[in-house]
mmCIF file with all atom_site columns, C-alpha atoms in Angstrom:
data_model
loop_
_atom_site.group_PDB
_atom_site.id
_atom_site.type_symbol
_atom_site.label_atom_id
_atom_site.label_alt_id
_atom_site.label_comp_id
_atom_site.label_asym_id
_atom_site.label_entity_id
_atom_site.label_seq_id
_atom_site.pdbx_PDB_ins_code
_atom_site.Cartn_x
_atom_site.Cartn_y
_atom_site.Cartn_z
_atom_site.occupancy
_atom_site.B_iso_or_equiv
_atom_site.pdbx_formal_charge
_atom_site.auth_seq_id
_atom_site.auth_comp_id
_atom_site.auth_asym_id
_atom_site.auth_atom_id
_atom_site.pdbx_PDB_model_num
ATOM 1   C CA . MET A 1 1   ? 3.733   -46.579 -21.588 1.00 54.00 ? 1   MET A CA 1
ATOM 2   C CA . ASN A 1 2   ? 4.612   -47.029 -18.532 1.00 74.00 ? 2   ASN A CA 1
ATOM 3   C CA . ARG A 1 3   ? 3.242   -44.226 -14.801 1.00 86.00 ? 3   ARG A CA 1
ATOM 4   C CA . PHE A 1 4   ? 6.135   -44.823 -13.324 1.00 90.00 ? 4   PHE A CA 1
ATOM 5   C CA . ILE A 1 5   ? 8.261   -42.002 -13.965 1.00 91.00 ? 5   ILE A CA 1
ATOM 6   C CA . LYS A 1 6   ? 12.601  -41.739 -12.170 1.00 93.00 ? 6   LYS A CA 1
ATOM 7   C CA . VAL A 1 7   ? 12.580  -38.644 -10.551 1.00 93.00 ? 7   VAL A CA 1
ATOM 8   C CA . GLY A 1 8   ? 14.610  -36.100 -13.766 1.00 92.00 ? 8   GLY A CA 1
ATOM 9   C CA . GLU A 1 9   ? 11.089  -36.904 -15.073 1.00 93.00 ? 9   GLU A CA 1
ATOM 10  C CA . ALA A 1 10  ? 9.404   -36.425 -12.205 1.00 90.00 ? 10  ALA A CA 1
ATOM 11  C CA . ALA A 1 11  ? 10.542  -32.663 -11.950 1.00 90.00 ? 11  ALA A CA 1
ATOM 12  C CA . GLN A 1 12  ? 10.469  -31.707 -14.779 1.00 90.00 ? 12  GLN A CA 1
ATOM 13  C CA . THR A 1 13  ? 6.795   -32.313 -14.726 1.00 86.00 ? 13  THR A CA 1
ATOM 14  C CA . LEU A 1 14  ? 5.583   -30.167 -12.117 1.00 84.00 ? 14  LEU A CA 1
ATOM 15  C CA . GLY A 1 15  ? 8.267   -27.326 -13.806 1.00 80.00 ? 15  GLY A CA 1
ATOM 16  C CA . VAL A 1 16  ? 10.761  -27.871 -10.600 1.00 80.00 ? 16  VAL A CA 1
ATOM 17  C CA . SER A 1 17  ? 13.978  -28.706 -9.656  1.00 86.00 ? 17  SER A CA 1
ATOM 18  C CA . ILE A 1 18  ? 15.240  -32.144 -8.243  1.00 89.00 ? 18  ILE A CA 1
ATOM 19  C CA . GLN A 1 19  ? 16.832  -30.374 -5.321  1.00 88.00 ? 19  GLN A CA 1
ATOM 20  C CA . THR A 1 20  ? 12.707  -28.932 -4.844  1.00 83.00 ? 20  THR A CA 1
ATOM 21  C CA . LEU A 1 21  ? 11.294  -32.912 -5.129  1.00 89.00 ? 21  LEU A CA 1
ATOM 22  C CA . ARG A 1 22  ? 14.418  -33.930 -2.895  1.00 90.00 ? 22  ARG A CA 1
ATOM 23  C CA . ARG A 1 23  ? 13.078  -31.156 0.223   1.00 85.00 ? 23  ARG A CA 1
ATOM 24  C CA . TRP A 1 24  ? 9.815   -32.656 -0.727  1.00 85.00 ? 24  TRP A CA 1
ATOM 25  C CA . GLU A 1 25  ? 10.467  -35.678 -0.017  1.00 90.00 ? 25  GLU A CA 1
ATOM 26  C CA . GLU A 1 26  ? 12.398  -35.036 3.200   1.00 89.00 ? 26  GLU A CA 1
ATOM 27  C CA . SER A 1 27  ? 9.461   -32.906 5.032   1.00 82.00 ? 27  SER A CA 1
ATOM 28  C CA . LYS A 1 28  ? 7.363   -35.564 2.709   1.00 85.00 ? 28  LYS A CA 1
ATOM 29  C CA . GLN A 1 29  ? 4.898   -33.307 0.965   1.00 80.00 ? 29  GLN A CA 1
ATOM 30  C CA . LEU A 1 30  ? 5.479   -35.220 -1.538  1.00 87.00 ? 30  LEU A CA 1
ATOM 31  C CA . VAL A 1 31  ? 6.848   -39.249 -1.683  1.00 90.00 ? 31  VAL A CA 1
ATOM 32  C CA . PRO A 1 32  ? 8.061   -41.098 -3.992  1.00 93.00 ? 32  PRO A CA 1
ATOM 33  C CA . ASP A 1 33  ? 6.078   -44.290 -4.713  1.00 93.00 ? 33  ASP A CA 1
ATOM 34  C CA . LYS A 1 34  ? 7.677   -46.679 -5.446  1.00 91.00 ? 34  LYS A CA 1
ATOM 35  C CA . LYS A 1 35  ? 12.001  -46.741 -4.697  1.00 90.00 ? 35  LYS A CA 1
ATOM 36  C CA . THR A 1 36  ? 14.348  -49.722 -5.703  1.00 91.00 ? 36  THR A CA 1
ATOM 37  C CA . LYS A 1 37  ? 17.048  -51.478 -2.747  1.00 89.00 ? 37  LYS A CA 1
ATOM 38  C CA . GLY A 1 38  ? 19.518  -49.320 -4.902  1.00 89.00 ? 38  GLY A CA 1
ATOM 39  C CA . GLY A 1 39  ? 17.643  -46.464 -3.517  1.00 89.00 ? 39  GLY A CA 1
ATOM 40  C CA . THR A 1 40  ? 15.764  -45.243 -7.639  1.00 93.00 ? 40  THR A CA 1
ATOM 41  C CA . ARG A 1 41  ? 13.054  -43.478 -6.950  1.00 93.00 ? 41  ARG A CA 1
ATOM 42  C CA . TYR A 1 42  ? 9.668   -43.575 -9.066  1.00 94.00 ? 42  TYR A CA 1
ATOM 43  C CA . TYR A 1 43  ? 7.174   -41.491 -9.205  1.00 94.00 ? 43  TYR A CA 1
ATOM 44  C CA . ASP A 1 44  ? 3.351   -41.708 -10.287 1.00 92.00 ? 44  ASP A CA 1
ATOM 45  C CA . LYS A 1 45  ? 3.419   -39.329 -13.327 1.00 90.00 ? 45  LYS A CA 1
ATOM 46  C CA . ASN A 1 46  ? -1.010  -39.357 -12.581 1.00 88.00 ? 46  ASN A CA 1
ATOM 47  C CA . LYS A 1 47  ? -0.481  -38.439 -8.571  1.00 88.00 ? 47  LYS A CA 1
ATOM 48  C CA . LEU A 1 48  ? 2.112   -35.841 -10.161 1.00 87.00 ? 48  LEU A CA 1
ATOM 49  C CA . LEU A 1 49  ? -0.267  -33.936 -12.618 1.00 82.00 ? 49  LEU A CA 1
ATOM 50  C CA . GLY A 1 50  ? -2.294  -34.168 -9.706  1.00 80.00 ? 50  GLY A CA 1
ATOM 51  C CA . PHE A 1 51  ? -0.313  -32.694 -7.302  1.00 79.00 ? 51  PHE A CA 1
ATOM 52  C CA . LYS A 1 52  ? 0.866   -30.006 -9.463  1.00 75.00 ? 52  LYS A CA 1
ATOM 53  C CA . LYS A 1 53  ? -2.744  -29.006 -10.262 1.00 67.00 ? 53  LYS A CA 1
ATOM 54  C CA . GLN A 1 54  ? -3.854  -28.781 -6.581  1.00 68.00 ? 54  GLN A CA 1
ATOM 55  C CA . GLU A 1 55  ? -1.071  -26.056 -6.298  1.00 67.00 ? 55  GLU A CA 1
ATOM 56  C CA . SER A 1 56  ? -1.393  -24.399 -8.278  1.00 65.00 ? 56  SER A CA 1
ATOM 57  C CA . GLU A 1 57  ? -4.435  -23.918 -7.173  1.00 78.00 ? 57  GLU A CA 1
ATOM 58  C CA . VAL A 1 58  ? -3.985  -21.085 -5.020  1.00 88.00 ? 58  VAL A CA 1
ATOM 59  C CA . THR A 1 59  ? -5.950  -18.272 -3.287  1.00 94.00 ? 59  THR A CA 1
ATOM 60  C CA . ILE A 1 60  ? -4.434  -14.686 -2.524  1.00 96.00 ? 60  ILE A CA 1
ATOM 61  C CA . GLY A 1 61  ? -6.117  -13.032 -0.332  1.00 97.00 ? 61  GLY A CA 1
ATOM 62  C CA . TYR A 1 62  ? -5.063  -9.295  -0.313  1.00 97.00 ? 62  TYR A CA 1
ATOM 63  C CA . ALA A 1 63  ? -5.126  -6.381  1.958   1.00 96.00 ? 63  ALA A CA 1
ATOM 64  C CA . ARG A 1 64  ? -3.949  -2.738  2.677   1.00 94.00 ? 64  ARG A CA 1
ATOM 65  C CA . VAL A 1 65  ? -4.417  0.164   4.885   1.00 91.00 ? 65  VAL A CA 1
ATOM 66  C CA . SER A 1 66  ? -2.277  3.773   3.713   1.00 87.00 ? 66  SER A CA 1
ATOM 67  C CA . SER A 1 67  ? -1.089  4.238   7.501   1.00 85.00 ? 67  SER A CA 1
ATOM 68  C CA . HIS A 1 68  ? 0.044   2.598   10.950  1.00 87.00 ? 68  HIS A CA 1
ATOM 69  C CA . ASP A 1 69  ? -3.330  3.786   12.919  1.00 87.00 ? 69  ASP A CA 1
ATOM 70  C CA . GLN A 1 70  ? -4.849  2.005   10.287  1.00 87.00 ? 70  GLN A CA 1
ATOM 71  C CA . LYS A 1 71  ? -3.649  -1.876  11.725  1.00 89.00 ? 71  LYS A CA 1
ATOM 72  C CA . LYS A 1 72  ? -7.230  -2.227  13.575  1.00 92.00 ? 72  LYS A CA 1
ATOM 73  C CA . ASP A 1 73  ? -8.387  -2.425  10.337  1.00 93.00 ? 73  ASP A CA 1
ATOM 74  C CA . LEU A 1 74  ? -5.867  -3.684  8.309   1.00 94.00 ? 74  LEU A CA 1
ATOM 75  C CA . GLN A 1 75  ? -6.618  -7.211  10.804  1.00 95.00 ? 75  GLN A CA 1
ATOM 76  C CA . THR A 1 76  ? -10.001 -6.551  10.447  1.00 95.00 ? 76  THR A CA 1
ATOM 77  C CA . GLN A 1 77  ? -9.334  -7.263  6.565   1.00 95.00 ? 77  GLN A CA 1
ATOM 78  C CA . LYS A 1 78  ? -7.890  -10.469 6.331   1.00 95.00 ? 78  LYS A CA 1
ATOM 79  C CA . GLU A 1 79  ? -9.700  -12.056 9.281   1.00 95.00 ? 79  GLU A CA 1
ATOM 80  C CA . MET A 1 80  ? -12.898 -10.630 6.510   1.00 96.00 ? 80  MET A CA 1
ATOM 81  C CA . LEU A 1 81  ? -10.247 -12.745 3.279   1.00 96.00 ? 81  LEU A CA 1
ATOM 82  C CA . GLU A 1 82  ? -9.438  -15.802 6.195   1.00 94.00 ? 82  GLU A CA 1
ATOM 83  C CA . ALA A 1 83  ? -13.127 -16.580 6.453   1.00 94.00 ? 83  ALA A CA 1
ATOM 84  C CA . PHE A 1 84  ? -14.103 -15.785 3.143   1.00 95.00 ? 84  PHE A CA 1
ATOM 85  C CA . CYS A 1 85  ? -11.733 -17.992 1.699   1.00 91.00 ? 85  CYS A CA 1
ATOM 86  C CA . ILE A 1 86  ? -12.201 -21.361 4.105   1.00 90.00 ? 86  ILE A CA 1
ATOM 87  C CA . SER A 1 87  ? -15.801 -21.307 3.692   1.00 92.00 ? 87  SER A CA 1
ATOM 88  C CA . ASN A 1 88  ? -15.208 -21.063 0.355   1.00 90.00 ? 88  ASN A CA 1
ATOM 89  C CA . GLY A 1 89  ? -13.050 -24.615 1.626   1.00 84.00 ? 89  GLY A CA 1
ATOM 90  C CA . TRP A 1 90  ? -9.856  -22.360 -0.971  1.00 87.00 ? 90  TRP A CA 1
ATOM 91  C CA . THR A 1 91  ? -6.585  -23.019 -0.177  1.00 83.00 ? 91  THR A CA 1
ATOM 92  C CA . TYR A 1 92  ? -4.940  -19.737 0.435   1.00 88.00 ? 92  TYR A CA 1
ATOM 93  C CA . GLU A 1 93  ? -1.938  -16.551 1.379   1.00 92.00 ? 93  GLU A CA 1
ATOM 94  C CA . ILE A 1 94  ? -2.634  -13.361 2.690   1.00 94.00 ? 94  ILE A CA 1
ATOM 95  C CA . ILE A 1 95  ? -0.614  -10.698 1.338   1.00 96.00 ? 95  ILE A CA 1
ATOM 96  C CA . ASP A 1 96  ? -1.290  -7.541  3.190   1.00 95.00 ? 96  ASP A CA 1
ATOM 97  C CA . ASP A 1 97  ? 0.497   -3.993  2.636   1.00 94.00 ? 97  ASP A CA 1
ATOM 98  C CA . LEU A 1 98  ? 0.722   -0.726  4.584   1.00 91.00 ? 98  LEU A CA 1
ATOM 99  C CA . GLY A 1 99  ? 0.822   2.113   2.246   1.00 88.00 ? 99  GLY A CA 1
ATOM 100 C CA . SER A 1 100 ? -0.973  4.408   0.396   1.00 82.00 ? 100 SER A CA 1
ATOM 101 C CA . GLY A 1 101 ? -3.039  3.601   -3.328  1.00 77.00 ? 101 GLY A CA 1
ATOM 102 C CA . MET A 1 102 ? -0.661  5.630   -5.154  1.00 77.00 ? 102 MET A CA 1
ATOM 103 C CA . ASN A 1 103 ? 2.005   3.920   -4.038  1.00 82.00 ? 103 ASN A CA 1
ATOM 104 C CA . TYR A 1 104 ? 2.892   1.037   -6.906  1.00 85.00 ? 104 TYR A CA 1
ATOM 105 C CA . ASN A 1 105 ? 6.287   -0.266  -5.336  1.00 89.00 ? 105 ASN A CA 1
ATOM 106 C CA . LYS A 1 106 ? 4.136   -1.389  -2.625  1.00 93.00 ? 106 LYS A CA 1
ATOM 107 C CA . LYS A 1 107 ? 6.328   -4.874  -2.100  1.00 94.00 ? 107 LYS A CA 1
ATOM 108 C CA . GLY A 1 108 ? 2.752   -7.271  -1.399  1.00 94.00 ? 108 GLY A CA 1
ATOM 109 C CA . LEU A 1 109 ? 1.655   -5.164  -4.726  1.00 95.00 ? 109 LEU A CA 1
ATOM 110 C CA . LYS A 1 110 ? 4.907   -6.020  -6.269  1.00 95.00 ? 110 LYS A CA 1
ATOM 111 C CA . ARG A 1 111 ? 5.008   -9.854  -4.677  1.00 94.00 ? 111 ARG A CA 1
ATOM 112 C CA . LEU A 1 112 ? 1.224   -10.791 -6.191  1.00 95.00 ? 112 LEU A CA 1
ATOM 113 C CA . ILE A 1 113 ? 2.130   -8.935  -9.960  1.00 94.00 ? 113 ILE A CA 1
ATOM 114 C CA . ASP A 1 114 ? 5.075   -11.252 -9.949  1.00 91.00 ? 114 ASP A CA 1
ATOM 115 C CA . LEU A 1 115 ? 2.631   -14.352 -8.569  1.00 90.00 ? 115 LEU A CA 1
ATOM 116 C CA . ILE A 1 116 ? 0.063   -13.659 -11.579 1.00 92.00 ? 116 ILE A CA 1
ATOM 117 C CA . LEU A 1 117 ? 2.258   -13.239 -13.819 1.00 89.00 ? 117 LEU A CA 1
ATOM 118 C CA . ASP A 1 118 ? 4.470   -16.314 -13.571 1.00 82.00 ? 118 ASP A CA 1
ATOM 119 C CA . TYR A 1 119 ? 0.805   -18.300 -12.685 1.00 80.00 ? 119 TYR A CA 1
ATOM 120 C CA . LYS A 1 120 ? 1.416   -19.838 -9.692  1.00 84.00 ? 120 LYS A CA 1
ATOM 121 C CA . ILE A 1 121 ? -2.404  -18.060 -8.626  1.00 90.00 ? 121 ILE A CA 1
ATOM 122 C CA . THR A 1 122 ? -6.083  -18.761 -9.874  1.00 90.00 ? 122 THR A CA 1
ATOM 123 C CA . ARG A 1 123 ? -7.731  -16.519 -7.994  1.00 95.00 ? 123 ARG A CA 1
ATOM 124 C CA . LEU A 1 124 ? -7.688  -12.994 -6.072  1.00 97.00 ? 124 LEU A CA 1
ATOM 125 C CA . VAL A 1 125 ? -9.678  -11.960 -3.706  1.00 97.00 ? 125 VAL A CA 1
ATOM 126 C CA . LEU A 1 126 ? -10.442 -8.154  -2.289  1.00 97.00 ? 126 LEU A CA 1
ATOM 127 C CA . THR A 1 127 ? -12.719 -6.786  0.802   1.00 95.00 ? 127 THR A CA 1
ATOM 128 C CA . HIS A 1 128 ? -12.829 -3.952  -1.313  1.00 91.00 ? 128 HIS A CA 1
ATOM 129 C CA . LYS A 1 129 ? -11.606 -3.219  -5.524  1.00 89.00 ? 129 LYS A CA 1
ATOM 130 C CA . ASP A 1 130 ? -9.881  0.495   -4.262  1.00 86.00 ? 130 ASP A CA 1
ATOM 131 C CA . ARG A 1 131 ? -7.840  -2.172  -1.528  1.00 90.00 ? 131 ARG A CA 1
ATOM 132 C CA . LEU A 1 132 ? -5.620  -2.849  -4.007  1.00 90.00 ? 132 LEU A CA 1
ATOM 133 C CA . LEU A 1 133 ? -5.067  0.476   -5.534  1.00 86.00 ? 133 LEU A CA 1
ATOM 134 C CA . ARG A 1 134 ? -6.570  3.852   -5.960  1.00 77.00 ? 134 ARG A CA 1
ATOM 135 C CA . PHE A 1 135 ? -6.477  3.676   -9.650  1.00 79.00 ? 135 PHE A CA 1
ATOM 136 C CA . GLY A 1 136 ? -4.732  1.460   -12.216 1.00 82.00 ? 136 GLY A CA 1
ATOM 137 C CA . ALA A 1 137 ? -6.727  -1.302  -10.451 1.00 88.00 ? 137 ALA A CA 1
ATOM 138 C CA . GLU A 1 138 ? -7.802  -2.179  -13.634 1.00 91.00 ? 138 GLU A CA 1
ATOM 139 C CA . LEU A 1 139 ? -4.649  -2.391  -14.933 1.00 92.00 ? 139 LEU A CA 1
ATOM 140 C CA . ILE A 1 140 ? -4.039  -5.676  -12.085 1.00 94.00 ? 140 ILE A CA 1
ATOM 141 C CA . PHE A 1 141 ? -7.505  -6.694  -13.151 1.00 94.00 ? 141 PHE A CA 1
ATOM 142 C CA . THR A 1 142 ? -6.525  -7.007  -17.234 1.00 95.00 ? 142 THR A CA 1
ATOM 143 C CA . LEU A 1 143 ? -3.095  -9.108  -16.027 1.00 93.00 ? 143 LEU A CA 1
ATOM 144 C CA . CYS A 1 144 ? -5.399  -11.558 -14.446 1.00 94.00 ? 144 CYS A CA 1
ATOM 145 C CA . GLU A 1 145 ? -7.904  -11.677 -17.051 1.00 94.00 ? 145 GLU A CA 1
ATOM 146 C CA . LEU A 1 146 ? -4.490  -13.003 -19.313 1.00 92.00 ? 146 LEU A CA 1
ATOM 147 C CA . ARG A 1 147 ? -3.240  -15.279 -16.756 1.00 88.00 ? 147 ARG A CA 1
ATOM 148 C CA . GLN A 1 148 ? -7.008  -16.590 -16.120 1.00 88.00 ? 148 GLN A CA 1
ATOM 149 C CA . VAL A 1 149 ? -6.841  -15.309 -12.639 1.00 93.00 ? 149 VAL A CA 1
ATOM 150 C CA . GLU A 1 150 ? -10.329 -15.217 -10.992 1.00 94.00 ? 150 GLU A CA 1
ATOM 151 C CA . VAL A 1 151 ? -11.324 -11.550 -9.517  1.00 96.00 ? 151 VAL A CA 1
ATOM 152 C CA . VAL A 1 152 ? -13.252 -12.076 -6.426  1.00 96.00 ? 152 VAL A CA 1
ATOM 153 C CA . ILE A 1 153 ? -14.600 -8.906  -4.468  1.00 95.00 ? 153 ILE A CA 1
ATOM 154 C CA . ILE A 1 154 ? -16.443 -9.426  -1.699  1.00 94.00 ? 154 ILE A CA 1
ATOM 155 C CA . ASN A 1 155 ? -18.002 -6.015  -1.211  1.00 90.00 ? 155 ASN A CA 1
ATOM 156 C CA . LYS A 1 156 ? -18.334 -4.024  -4.165  1.00 79.00 ? 156 LYS A CA 1
ATOM 157 C CA . SER A 1 157 ? -20.200 -1.194  -2.081  1.00 70.00 ? 157 SER A CA 1
ATOM 158 C CA . GLU A 1 158 ? -18.012 1.893   -1.739  1.00 58.00 ? 158 GLU A CA 1
ATOM 159 C CA . ASP A 1 159 ? -15.530 1.191   1.455   1.00 53.00 ? 159 ASP A CA 1
ATOM 160 C CA . THR A 1 160 ? -16.729 3.608   4.385   1.00 49.00 ? 160 THR A CA 1
ATOM 161 C CA . SER A 1 161 ? -13.471 4.644   4.347   1.00 54.00 ? 161 SER A CA 1
ATOM 162 C CA . PHE A 1 162 ? -12.655 5.902   0.882   1.00 52.00 ? 162 PHE A CA 1
ATOM 163 C CA . GLU A 1 163 ? -13.002 9.245   1.364   1.00 57.00 ? 163 GLU A CA 1
ATOM 164 C CA . GLU A 1 164 ? -11.151 9.447   4.289   1.00 57.00 ? 164 GLU A CA 1
ATOM 165 C CA . GLU A 1 165 ? -8.265  7.869   2.178   1.00 58.00 ? 165 GLU A CA 1
ATOM 166 C CA . LEU A 1 166 ? -9.590  9.648   -0.716  1.00 59.00 ? 166 LEU A CA 1
ATOM 167 C CA . ALA A 1 167 ? -8.887  12.391  0.470   1.00 58.00 ? 167 ALA A CA 1
ATOM 168 C CA . SER A 1 168 ? -5.049  12.010  2.240   1.00 58.00 ? 168 SER A CA 1
ATOM 169 C CA . ASP A 1 169 ? -4.017  10.420  -1.323  1.00 58.00 ? 169 ASP A CA 1
ATOM 170 C CA . VAL A 1 170 ? -4.740  13.928  -2.982  1.00 62.00 ? 170 VAL A CA 1
ATOM 171 C CA . LEU A 1 171 ? -2.833  15.540  0.375   1.00 62.00 ? 171 LEU A CA 1
ATOM 172 C CA . GLU A 1 172 ? 0.221   13.320  -0.502  1.00 58.00 ? 172 GLU A CA 1
ATOM 173 C CA . ILE A 1 173 ? -0.008  14.277  -5.351  1.00 59.00 ? 173 ILE A CA 1
ATOM 174 C CA . ILE A 1 174 ? -0.304  17.910  -3.938  1.00 66.00 ? 174 ILE A CA 1
ATOM 175 C CA . THR A 1 175 ? 3.001   17.677  -1.260  1.00 65.00 ? 175 THR A CA 1
ATOM 176 C CA . VAL A 1 176 ? 5.403   16.059  -3.882  1.00 60.00 ? 176 VAL A CA 1
ATOM 177 C CA . PHE A 1 177 ? 4.127   17.862  -6.322  1.00 62.00 ? 177 PHE A CA 1
ATOM 178 C CA . SER A 1 178 ? 5.284   21.359  -4.543  1.00 66.00 ? 178 SER A CA 1
ATOM 179 C CA . ALA A 1 179 ? 8.214   19.851  -2.980  1.00 64.00 ? 179 ALA A CA 1
ATOM 180 C CA . ARG A 1 180 ? 9.659   19.638  -6.973  1.00 65.00 ? 180 ARG A CA 1
ATOM 181 C CA . LEU A 1 181 ? 7.752   22.715  -7.746  1.00 63.00 ? 181 LEU A CA 1
ATOM 182 C CA . TYR A 1 182 ? 9.253   24.917  -4.559  1.00 61.00 ? 182 TYR A CA 1
ATOM 183 C CA . GLY A 1 183 ? 12.825  22.598  -4.750  1.00 60.00 ? 183 GLY A CA 1
ATOM 184 C CA . SER A 1 184 ? 13.354  23.734  -8.978  1.00 55.00 ? 184 SER A CA 1
ATOM 185 C CA . ARG A 1 185 ? 12.293  27.273  -8.339  1.00 58.00 ? 185 ARG A CA 1
ATOM 186 C CA . SER A 1 186 ? 14.661  27.108  -5.107  1.00 61.00 ? 186 SER A CA 1
ATOM 187 C CA . HIS A 1 187 ? 18.018  25.900  -6.991  1.00 61.00 ? 187 HIS A CA 1
ATOM 188 C CA . LYS A 1 188 ? 17.203  28.095  -9.640  1.00 63.00 ? 188 LYS A CA 1
ATOM 189 C CA . ASN A 1 189 ? 16.548  31.528  -7.348  1.00 63.00 ? 189 ASN A CA 1
ATOM 190 C CA . LYS A 1 190 ? 19.486  30.156  -6.099  1.00 66.00 ? 190 LYS A CA 1
ATOM 191 C CA . LYS A 1 191 ? 21.304  29.990  -9.099  1.00 67.00 ? 191 LYS A CA 1
ATOM 192 C CA . LEU A 1 192 ? 20.109  33.459  -10.220 1.00 63.00 ? 192 LEU A CA 1
ATOM 193 C CA . LYS A 1 193 ? 21.125  34.833  -6.925  1.00 65.00 ? 193 LYS A CA 1
ATOM 194 C CA . GLU A 1 194 ? 24.853  33.809  -7.368  1.00 72.00 ? 194 GLU A CA 1
ATOM 195 C CA . CYS A 1 195 ? 24.889  35.138  -10.959 1.00 69.00 ? 195 CYS A CA 1
ATOM 196 C CA . LEU A 1 196 ? 23.505  38.549  -10.268 1.00 65.00 ? 196 LEU A CA 1
ATOM 197 C CA . SER A 1 197 ? 26.088  38.857  -6.645  1.00 69.00 ? 197 SER A CA 1
ATOM 198 C CA . GLU A 1 198 ? 29.048  37.225  -9.585  1.00 70.00 ? 198 GLU A CA 1
ATOM 199 C CA . PHE A 1 199 ? 27.619  40.555  -11.761 1.00 60.00 ? 199 PHE A CA 1
ATOM 200 C CA . THR A 1 200 ? 28.272  43.324  -8.852  1.00 62.00 ? 200 THR A CA 1
ATOM 201 C CA . ASN A 1 201 ? 30.616  41.854  -8.106  1.00 65.00 ? 201 ASN A CA 1
ATOM 202 C CA . GLY A 1 202 ? 32.113  42.462  -10.959 1.00 61.00 ? 202 GLY A CA 1
ATOM 203 C CA . ASN A 1 203 ? 31.200  45.621  -11.887 1.00 57.00 ? 203 ASN A CA 1
ATOM 204 C CA . ASN A 1 204 ? 32.551  46.643  -8.175  1.00 55.00 ? 204 ASN A CA 1
ATOM 205 C CA . ALA A 1 205 ? 35.849  45.536  -8.617  1.00 55.00 ? 205 ALA A CA 1
ATOM 206 C CA . LYS A 1 206 ? 35.278  47.746  -12.573 1.00 54.00 ? 206 LYS A CA 1
ATOM 207 C CA . SER A 1 207 ? 34.437  50.752  -10.667 1.00 54.00 ? 207 SER A CA 1
ATOM 208 C CA . GLN A 1 208 ? 36.547  50.824  -8.323  1.00 56.00 ? 208 GLN A CA 1
ATOM 209 C CA . ASN A 1 209 ? 39.775  50.575  -11.024 1.00 56.00 ? 209 ASN A CA 1
ATOM 210 C CA . LYS A 1 210 ? 38.372  53.458  -13.051 1.00 53.00 ? 210 LYS A CA 1
ATOM 211 C CA . ILE A 1 211 ? 38.054  56.614  -9.018  1.00 52.00 ? 211 ILE A CA 1
ATOM 212 C CA . ARG A 1 212 ? 41.176  54.579  -8.950  1.00 55.00 ? 212 ARG A CA 1
ATOM 213 C CA . PRO A 1 213 ? 43.602  58.120  -8.456  1.00 56.00 ? 213 PRO A CA 1
ATOM 214 C CA . GLN A 1 214 ? 46.633  57.823  -10.618 1.00 55.00 ? 214 GLN A CA 1
ATOM 215 C CA . LYS A 1 215 ? 50.007  58.495  -9.142  1.00 55.00 ? 215 LYS A CA 1
ATOM 216 C CA . LYS A 1 216 ? 51.901  62.249  -9.938  1.00 55.00 ? 216 LYS A CA 1
ATOM 217 C CA . ALA A 1 217 ? 55.250  61.566  -12.020 1.00 54.00 ? 217 ALA A CA 1
ATOM 218 C CA . ASN A 1 218 ? 57.828  63.719  -10.376 1.00 51.00 ? 218 ASN A CA 1
#
């Protein structure tokens, strides 16, 4: 069996497009092993499989804080994640988020889930468990298990800012539900006032018609 394959088969082996292979060649990220005078490119299939494995073995470090005034803490998390990944010799990328632990629509979190579902990472690293989500982190961990993604939590003790952030998250829940509750009541009260106003105006009009004096015939 010939170990050297053409561009089309190489792209299929890696699960990428031919354009991606050409871009990698230009950037020297992945160059053909052989090239004919006519310009036909050949890749060593064994090297491609090794490259594919290397590309898929990416570790994601995820950091999050709830508010802008915690940016210093965010930087500390990122530095800790970077140092941990480097010390273990892992190829890594840091994803950071700014938002409540109750917010499931954060940009970084959604990107992390996409990477997990697409088999793009092999490891997820957190400084603390609650950096991922306040409630529901177990769902993400289940996705990781299904996609064979290892989860590493550097510090398994309770985060020092846990109580402060938990209070903030609970306050956020109360604020949202209060706004909805009072908004609903306000809408109902407005409708009630409109109905009462219509009813009152209608009765006034009828009363005026009843008490209006009739003209005597000459």
